[in-house]
Short mmCIF file of C-alpha atoms in Angstrom, two decimals:
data_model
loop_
_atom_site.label_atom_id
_atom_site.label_comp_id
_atom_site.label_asym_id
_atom_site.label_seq_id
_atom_site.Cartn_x
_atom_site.Cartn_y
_atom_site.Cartn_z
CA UNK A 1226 10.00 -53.94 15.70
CA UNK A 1227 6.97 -51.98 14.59
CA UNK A 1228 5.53 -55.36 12.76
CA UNK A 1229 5.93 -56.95 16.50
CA UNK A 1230 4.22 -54.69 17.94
CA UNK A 1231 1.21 -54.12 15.17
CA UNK A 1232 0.64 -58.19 15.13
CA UNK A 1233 1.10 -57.67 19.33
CA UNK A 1234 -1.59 -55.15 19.30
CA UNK A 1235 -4.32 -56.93 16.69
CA UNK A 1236 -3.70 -60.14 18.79
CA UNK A 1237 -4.78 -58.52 22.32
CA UNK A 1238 -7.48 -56.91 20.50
CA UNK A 1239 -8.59 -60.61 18.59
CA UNK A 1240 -8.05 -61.29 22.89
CA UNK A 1241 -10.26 -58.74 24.00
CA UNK A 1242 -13.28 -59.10 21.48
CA UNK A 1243 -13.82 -62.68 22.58
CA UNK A 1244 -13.19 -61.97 26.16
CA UNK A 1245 -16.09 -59.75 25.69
CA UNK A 1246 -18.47 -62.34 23.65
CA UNK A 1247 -18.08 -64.77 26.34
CA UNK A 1248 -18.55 -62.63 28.99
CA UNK A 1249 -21.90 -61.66 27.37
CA UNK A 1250 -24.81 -64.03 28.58
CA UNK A 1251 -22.10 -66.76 28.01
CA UNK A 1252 -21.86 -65.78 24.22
CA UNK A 1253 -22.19 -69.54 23.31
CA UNK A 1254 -18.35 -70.34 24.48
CA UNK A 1255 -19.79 -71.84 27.32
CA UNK A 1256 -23.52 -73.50 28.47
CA UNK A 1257 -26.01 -71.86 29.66
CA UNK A 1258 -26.59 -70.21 33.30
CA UNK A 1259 -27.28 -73.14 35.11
CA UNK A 1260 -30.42 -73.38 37.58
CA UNK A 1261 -30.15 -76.96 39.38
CA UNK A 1262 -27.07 -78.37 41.11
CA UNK A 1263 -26.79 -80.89 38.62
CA UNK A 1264 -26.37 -78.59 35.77
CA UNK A 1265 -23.92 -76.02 38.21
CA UNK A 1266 -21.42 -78.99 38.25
CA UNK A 1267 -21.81 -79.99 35.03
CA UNK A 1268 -20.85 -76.10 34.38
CA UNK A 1269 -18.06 -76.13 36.41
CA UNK A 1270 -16.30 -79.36 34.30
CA UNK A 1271 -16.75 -77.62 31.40
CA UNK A 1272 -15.39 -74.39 32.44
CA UNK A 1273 -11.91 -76.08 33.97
CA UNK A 1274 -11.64 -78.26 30.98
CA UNK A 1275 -11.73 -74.76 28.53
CA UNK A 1276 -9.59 -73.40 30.93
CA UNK A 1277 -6.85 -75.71 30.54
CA UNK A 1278 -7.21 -76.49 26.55
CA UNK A 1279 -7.79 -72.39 26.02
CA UNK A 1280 -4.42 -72.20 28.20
CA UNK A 1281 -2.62 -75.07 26.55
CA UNK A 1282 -3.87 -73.41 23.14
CA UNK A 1283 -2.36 -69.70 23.09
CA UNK A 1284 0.98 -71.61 24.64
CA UNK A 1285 1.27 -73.81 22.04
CA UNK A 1286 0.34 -70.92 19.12
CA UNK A 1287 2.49 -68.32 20.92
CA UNK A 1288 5.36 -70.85 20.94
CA UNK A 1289 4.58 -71.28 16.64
CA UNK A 1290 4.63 -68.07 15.86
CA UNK A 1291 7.57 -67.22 17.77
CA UNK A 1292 9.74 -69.99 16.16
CA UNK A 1293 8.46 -69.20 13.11
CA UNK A 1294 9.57 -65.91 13.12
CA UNK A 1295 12.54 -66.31 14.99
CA UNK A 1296 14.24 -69.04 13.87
CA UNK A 1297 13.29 -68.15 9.78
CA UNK A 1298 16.33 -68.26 7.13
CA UNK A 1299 14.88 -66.41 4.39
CA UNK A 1300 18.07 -67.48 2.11
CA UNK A 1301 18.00 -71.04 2.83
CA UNK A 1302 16.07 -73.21 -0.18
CA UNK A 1303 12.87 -74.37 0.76
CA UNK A 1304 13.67 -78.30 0.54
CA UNK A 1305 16.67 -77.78 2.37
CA UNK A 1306 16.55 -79.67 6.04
CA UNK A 1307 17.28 -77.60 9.44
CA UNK A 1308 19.58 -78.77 11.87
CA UNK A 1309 19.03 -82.13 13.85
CA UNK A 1310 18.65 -82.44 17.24
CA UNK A 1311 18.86 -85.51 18.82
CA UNK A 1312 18.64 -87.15 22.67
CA UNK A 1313 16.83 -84.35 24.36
CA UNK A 1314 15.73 -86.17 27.05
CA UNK A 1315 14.55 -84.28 29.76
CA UNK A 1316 13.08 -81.90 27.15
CA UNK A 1317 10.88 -84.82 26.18
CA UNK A 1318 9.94 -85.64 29.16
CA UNK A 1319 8.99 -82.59 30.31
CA UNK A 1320 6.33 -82.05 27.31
CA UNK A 1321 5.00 -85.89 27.99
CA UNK A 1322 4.43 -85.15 31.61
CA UNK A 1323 3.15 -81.90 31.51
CA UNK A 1324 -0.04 -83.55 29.44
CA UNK A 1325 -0.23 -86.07 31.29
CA UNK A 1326 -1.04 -84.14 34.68
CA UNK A 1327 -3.24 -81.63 33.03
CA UNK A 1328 -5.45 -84.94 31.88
CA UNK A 1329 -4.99 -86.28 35.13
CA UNK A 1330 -6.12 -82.99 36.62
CA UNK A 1331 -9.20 -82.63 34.42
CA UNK A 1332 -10.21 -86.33 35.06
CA UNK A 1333 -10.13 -85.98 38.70
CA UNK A 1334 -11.92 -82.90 38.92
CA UNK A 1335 -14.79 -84.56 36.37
CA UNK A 1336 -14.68 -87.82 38.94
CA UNK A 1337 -15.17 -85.62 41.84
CA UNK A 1338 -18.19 -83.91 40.43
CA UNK A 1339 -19.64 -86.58 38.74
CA UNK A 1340 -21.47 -88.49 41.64
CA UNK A 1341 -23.44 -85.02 42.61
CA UNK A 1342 -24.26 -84.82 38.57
CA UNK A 1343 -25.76 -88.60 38.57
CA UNK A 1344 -26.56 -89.58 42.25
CA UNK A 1345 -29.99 -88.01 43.20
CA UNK A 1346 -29.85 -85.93 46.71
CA UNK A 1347 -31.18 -87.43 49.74
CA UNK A 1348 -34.80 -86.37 50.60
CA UNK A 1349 -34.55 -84.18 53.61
CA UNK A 1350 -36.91 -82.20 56.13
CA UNK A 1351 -38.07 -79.50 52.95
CA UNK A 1352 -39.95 -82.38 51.16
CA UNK A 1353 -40.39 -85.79 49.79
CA UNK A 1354 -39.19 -86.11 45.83
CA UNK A 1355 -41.37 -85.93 42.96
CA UNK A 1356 -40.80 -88.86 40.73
CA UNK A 1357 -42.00 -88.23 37.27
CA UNK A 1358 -41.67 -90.65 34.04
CA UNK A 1359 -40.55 -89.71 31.21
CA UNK A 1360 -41.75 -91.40 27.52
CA UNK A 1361 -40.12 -90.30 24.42
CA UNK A 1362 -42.08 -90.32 21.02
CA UNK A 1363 -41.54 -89.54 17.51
CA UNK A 1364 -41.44 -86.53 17.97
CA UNK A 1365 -42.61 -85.39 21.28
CA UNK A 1366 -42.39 -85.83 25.41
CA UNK A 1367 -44.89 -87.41 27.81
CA UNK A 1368 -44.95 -86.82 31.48
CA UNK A 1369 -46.49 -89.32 33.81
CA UNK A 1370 -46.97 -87.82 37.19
CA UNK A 1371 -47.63 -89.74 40.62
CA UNK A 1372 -51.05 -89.05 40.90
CA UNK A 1373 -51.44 -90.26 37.48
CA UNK A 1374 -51.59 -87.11 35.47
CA UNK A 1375 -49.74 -86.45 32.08
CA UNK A 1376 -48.66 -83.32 30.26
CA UNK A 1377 -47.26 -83.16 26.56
CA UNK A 1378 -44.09 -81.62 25.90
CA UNK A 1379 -44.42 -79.61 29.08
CA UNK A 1380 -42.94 -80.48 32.61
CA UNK A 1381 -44.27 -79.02 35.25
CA UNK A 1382 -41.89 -78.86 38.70
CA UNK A 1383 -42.50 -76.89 41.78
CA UNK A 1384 -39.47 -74.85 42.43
CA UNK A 1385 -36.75 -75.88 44.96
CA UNK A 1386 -37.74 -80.09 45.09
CA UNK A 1387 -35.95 -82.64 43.65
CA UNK A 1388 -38.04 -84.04 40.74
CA UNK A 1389 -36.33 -87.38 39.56
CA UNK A 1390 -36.99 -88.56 35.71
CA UNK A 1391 -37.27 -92.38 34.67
CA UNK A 1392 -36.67 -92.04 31.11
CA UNK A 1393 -38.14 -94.34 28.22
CA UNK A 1394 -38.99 -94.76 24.94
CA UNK A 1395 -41.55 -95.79 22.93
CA UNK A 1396 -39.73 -96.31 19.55
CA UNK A 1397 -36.53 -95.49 18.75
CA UNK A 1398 -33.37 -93.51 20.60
CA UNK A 1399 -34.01 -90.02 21.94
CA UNK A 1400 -32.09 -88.43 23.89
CA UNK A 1401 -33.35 -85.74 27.53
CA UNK A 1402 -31.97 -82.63 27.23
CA UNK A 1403 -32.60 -79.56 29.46
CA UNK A 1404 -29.28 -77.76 29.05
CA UNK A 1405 -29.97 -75.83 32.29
CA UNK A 1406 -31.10 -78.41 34.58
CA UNK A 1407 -29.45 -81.59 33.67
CA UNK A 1408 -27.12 -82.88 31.63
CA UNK A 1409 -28.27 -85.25 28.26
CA UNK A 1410 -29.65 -88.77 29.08
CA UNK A 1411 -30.71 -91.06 26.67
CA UNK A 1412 -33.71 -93.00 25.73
CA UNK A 1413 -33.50 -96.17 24.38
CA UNK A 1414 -36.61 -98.90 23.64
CA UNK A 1415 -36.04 -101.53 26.67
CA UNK A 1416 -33.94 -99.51 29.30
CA UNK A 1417 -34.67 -96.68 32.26
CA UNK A 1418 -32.10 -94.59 32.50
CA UNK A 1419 -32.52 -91.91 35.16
CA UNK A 1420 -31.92 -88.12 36.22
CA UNK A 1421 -32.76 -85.46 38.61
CA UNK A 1422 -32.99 -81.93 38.64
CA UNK A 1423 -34.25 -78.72 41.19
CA UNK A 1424 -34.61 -76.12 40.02
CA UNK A 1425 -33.90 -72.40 41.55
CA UNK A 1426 -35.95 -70.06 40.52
CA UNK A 1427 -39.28 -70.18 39.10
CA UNK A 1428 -39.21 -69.78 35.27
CA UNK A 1429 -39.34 -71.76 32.02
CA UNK A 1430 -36.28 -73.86 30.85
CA UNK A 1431 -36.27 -75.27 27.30
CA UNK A 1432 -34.46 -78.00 25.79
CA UNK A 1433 -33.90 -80.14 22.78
CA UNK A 1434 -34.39 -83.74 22.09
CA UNK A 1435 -30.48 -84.45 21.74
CA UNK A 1436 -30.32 -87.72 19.02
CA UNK A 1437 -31.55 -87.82 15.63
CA UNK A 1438 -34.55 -90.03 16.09
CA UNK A 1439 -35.78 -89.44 12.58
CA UNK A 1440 -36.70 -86.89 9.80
CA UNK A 1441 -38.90 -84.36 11.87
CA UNK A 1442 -36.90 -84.69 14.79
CA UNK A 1443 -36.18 -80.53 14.90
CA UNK A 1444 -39.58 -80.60 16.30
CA UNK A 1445 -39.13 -83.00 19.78
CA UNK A 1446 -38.94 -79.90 21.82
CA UNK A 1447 -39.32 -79.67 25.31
CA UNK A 1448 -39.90 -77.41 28.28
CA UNK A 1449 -39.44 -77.64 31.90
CA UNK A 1450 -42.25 -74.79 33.94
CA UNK A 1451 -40.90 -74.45 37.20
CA UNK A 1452 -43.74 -72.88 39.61
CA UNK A 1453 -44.13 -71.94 43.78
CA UNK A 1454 -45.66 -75.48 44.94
CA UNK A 1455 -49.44 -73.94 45.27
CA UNK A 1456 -49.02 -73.15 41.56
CA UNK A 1457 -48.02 -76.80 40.67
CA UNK A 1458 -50.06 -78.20 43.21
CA UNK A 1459 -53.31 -76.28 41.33
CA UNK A 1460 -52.03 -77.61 38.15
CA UNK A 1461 -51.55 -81.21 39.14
CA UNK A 1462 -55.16 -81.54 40.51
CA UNK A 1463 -56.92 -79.35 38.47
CA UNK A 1464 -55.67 -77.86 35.68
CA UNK A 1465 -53.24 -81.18 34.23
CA UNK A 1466 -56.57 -83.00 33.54
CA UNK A 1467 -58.52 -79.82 31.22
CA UNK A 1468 -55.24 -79.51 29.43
CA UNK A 1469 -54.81 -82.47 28.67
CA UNK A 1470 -56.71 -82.84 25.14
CA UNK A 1471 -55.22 -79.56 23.60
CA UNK A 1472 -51.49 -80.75 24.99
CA UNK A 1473 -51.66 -83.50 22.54
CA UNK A 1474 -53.20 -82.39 19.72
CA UNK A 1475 -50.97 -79.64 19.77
CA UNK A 1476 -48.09 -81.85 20.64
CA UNK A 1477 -48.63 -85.19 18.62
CA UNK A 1478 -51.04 -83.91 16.25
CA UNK A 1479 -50.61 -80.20 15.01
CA UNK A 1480 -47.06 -80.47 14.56
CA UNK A 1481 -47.44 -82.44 11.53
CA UNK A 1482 -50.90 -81.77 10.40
CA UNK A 1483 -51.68 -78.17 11.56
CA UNK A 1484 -53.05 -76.56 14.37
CA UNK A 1485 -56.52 -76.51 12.68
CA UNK A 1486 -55.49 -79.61 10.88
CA UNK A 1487 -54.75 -77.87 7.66
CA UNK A 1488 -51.68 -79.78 6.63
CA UNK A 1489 -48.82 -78.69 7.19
CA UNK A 1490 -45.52 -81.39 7.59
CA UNK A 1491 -48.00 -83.70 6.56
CA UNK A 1492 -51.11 -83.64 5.09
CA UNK A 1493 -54.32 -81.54 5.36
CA UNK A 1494 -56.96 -83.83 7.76
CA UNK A 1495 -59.65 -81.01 8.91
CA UNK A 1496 -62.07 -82.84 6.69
CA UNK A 1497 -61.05 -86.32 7.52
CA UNK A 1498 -63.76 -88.50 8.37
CA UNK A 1499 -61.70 -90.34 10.89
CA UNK A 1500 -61.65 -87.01 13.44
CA UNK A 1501 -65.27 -88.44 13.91
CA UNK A 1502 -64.88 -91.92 14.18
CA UNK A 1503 -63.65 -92.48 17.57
CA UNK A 1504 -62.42 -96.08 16.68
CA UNK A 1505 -60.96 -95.36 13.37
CA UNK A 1506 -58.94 -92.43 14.90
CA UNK A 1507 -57.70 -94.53 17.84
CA UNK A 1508 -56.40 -97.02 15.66
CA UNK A 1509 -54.80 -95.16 13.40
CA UNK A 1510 -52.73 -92.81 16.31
CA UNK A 1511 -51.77 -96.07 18.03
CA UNK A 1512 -50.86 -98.02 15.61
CA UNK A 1513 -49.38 -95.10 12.71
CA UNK A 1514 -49.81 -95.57 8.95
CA UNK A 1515 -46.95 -96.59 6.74
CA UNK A 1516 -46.87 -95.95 2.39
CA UNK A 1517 -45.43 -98.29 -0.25
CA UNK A 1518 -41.42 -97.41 0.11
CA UNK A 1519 -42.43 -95.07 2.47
CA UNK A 1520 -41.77 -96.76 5.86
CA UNK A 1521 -42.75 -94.50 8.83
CA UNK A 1522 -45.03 -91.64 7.26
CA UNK A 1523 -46.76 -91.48 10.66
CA UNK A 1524 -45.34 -93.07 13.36
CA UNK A 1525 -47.65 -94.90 16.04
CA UNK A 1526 -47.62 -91.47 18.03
CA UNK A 1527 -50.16 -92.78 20.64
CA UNK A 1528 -48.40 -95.95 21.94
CA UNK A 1529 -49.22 -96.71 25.32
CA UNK A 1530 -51.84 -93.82 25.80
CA UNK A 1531 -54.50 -94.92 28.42
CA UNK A 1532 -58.06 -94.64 27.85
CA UNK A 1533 -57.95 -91.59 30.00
CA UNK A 1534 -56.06 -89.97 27.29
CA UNK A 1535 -57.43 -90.95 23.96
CA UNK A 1536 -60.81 -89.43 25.69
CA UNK A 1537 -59.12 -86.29 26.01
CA UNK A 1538 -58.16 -86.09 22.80
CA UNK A 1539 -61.20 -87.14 20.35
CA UNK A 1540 -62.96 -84.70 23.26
CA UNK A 1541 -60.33 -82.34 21.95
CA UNK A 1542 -60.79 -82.99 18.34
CA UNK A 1543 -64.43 -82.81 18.17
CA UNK A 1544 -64.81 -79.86 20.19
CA UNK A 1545 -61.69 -77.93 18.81
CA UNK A 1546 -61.03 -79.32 15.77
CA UNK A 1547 -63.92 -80.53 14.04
CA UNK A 1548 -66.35 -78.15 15.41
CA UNK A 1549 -64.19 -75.13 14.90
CA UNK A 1550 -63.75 -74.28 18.33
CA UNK A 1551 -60.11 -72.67 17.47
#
């Protein structure tokens, strides 16, 4: 009796403790707090899903430990068989069924939410939607905007719209991830795929690229800046353009090489003659530069950049960079 009630006692304290973890800012049992509709249902599935497996789990261990000590024969030898039972029927139904439904339960639920996760809301009275493309690079994000302007690694949204995402990529398979906003959509060379998000509150939601796309791919991180309209409005006219320059050299060029260009993943360039050769640099951004058994030392990280943007960035360079702006 007093071992029941010791292993009772340690078990609702082992019950408590994580009751407590996951109560704390989610405590990584569940995802995080999410800020678009999207992401709320996508919280919802998982939270019914854990609900029934977390359920089906202490059952099933409660049920173990309670034959095990129970039904025990300490002077039975080990290799010696229990008794058989055989045609339980309705006891084997029962534990077939009872799966069955709870799968049944968790699919339906996941079918009911799933249009509102992929079908993008109707545009009502509060405002058209902003359609923004999305290119994926080894190893960062590109953000086309309607009016033609593009940010690096950083998405700007005005609070409470529906901004929909066409999603490509330039090389090989990424994968959008904005754990509080949307769910993970994939990039992949010769197909859209599409998602949505809107945002509640202003603030700044960060996410991951979510496939291995290659050996520096830790560093395709993104970040979603959710601003009141006036604020993104400023930015999109303004703002988006003078940025522009830095956003990439930080974002396709410092990660490697250094935000002064003193090496760093790759090699030291501050004193590389190409940071003045306007055609030299171009080409060797767009195009990448592979070694002998090396394949893909520098990927062709400026792939489908406009004119508008290779300006930016030698502007960039040879301001920043070359004449030691900082």
């Amino acid at each position: 009796m007093r071992r029941r009630l010791i292993a009772f006692c340690l078990a609702i304290g082992a019950a408590l403790v994580f009751v407590g973890a996951a109560a704390a800012g989610n405590g990584g049992f569940a995802p995080p707090s999410p800020h678009s509709p999207n992401a709320g249902r996508i919280n919802d599935s998982y939270k019914l899903i854990a609900l029934f497996t977390g359920i089906v789990l202490i059952l099933v261990e409660a049920a173990l430990v309670i034959f095990v000590v129970r039904y025990r024969h300490r002077g039975r030898p080990r290799r010696a068989a229990g008794p058989q039972v055989h045609g339980a029927t309705r006891l084997e139904l029962i534990w077939t069924a009872i799966p069955v439904l709870i799968l049944a339960g968790i699919a339906s639920f996941v079918l009911y939410e799933l249009p509102g996760i992929k079908d993008v809301p109707k545009a009502r009275a509060a405002g058209d939607q902003i359609a923004v493309r999305v290119d994926a690079h080894q190893f960062y994000w590109q953000f086309t905007y309607p009016n033609g302007a593009v940010s690096i690694d950083e998405l700007h949204a005005p609070v409470h719209r529906v901004v929909t995402l066409d999603i490509h990529s330039r090389d090989v398979d990424h994968s959008w991830w904005i754990p509080e906003l949307d769910g993970k959509f994939d990039a992949i060379p010769g197909k859209t795929n599409h998602t949505w998000f809107r945002a509640d509150r202003v603030g700044t939601y960060r996410g991951q690229c979510g496939e291995f796309c290659g050996i520096f791919h830790a560093a395709m991180k993104a970040r979603v800046v959710a601003e009141p309209r006036a604020a993104y409005e400023r930015w999109l006219g303004t703002k988006a353009k003078s940025d522009l320059g830095r956003s990439e050299w930080i974002g396709a060029c410092a990660k490697c090489h250094g935000l002064g260009g003193q090496g760093d993943y790759g090699p030291k360039i501050v004193a590389s003659p190409l940071l003045t050769d306007r055609q030299g640099l171009e080409t060797l951004v767009r195009n990448g530069r592979d070694q002998p058994n090396i394949p893909g030392v520098m990927p062709p990280v400026a792939d489908g950049w406009t004119k508008q943007q290779f300006d930016a960035l030698f502007a960039y360079v040879g301001k920043k960079v070359v004449g030691g702006g900082g």
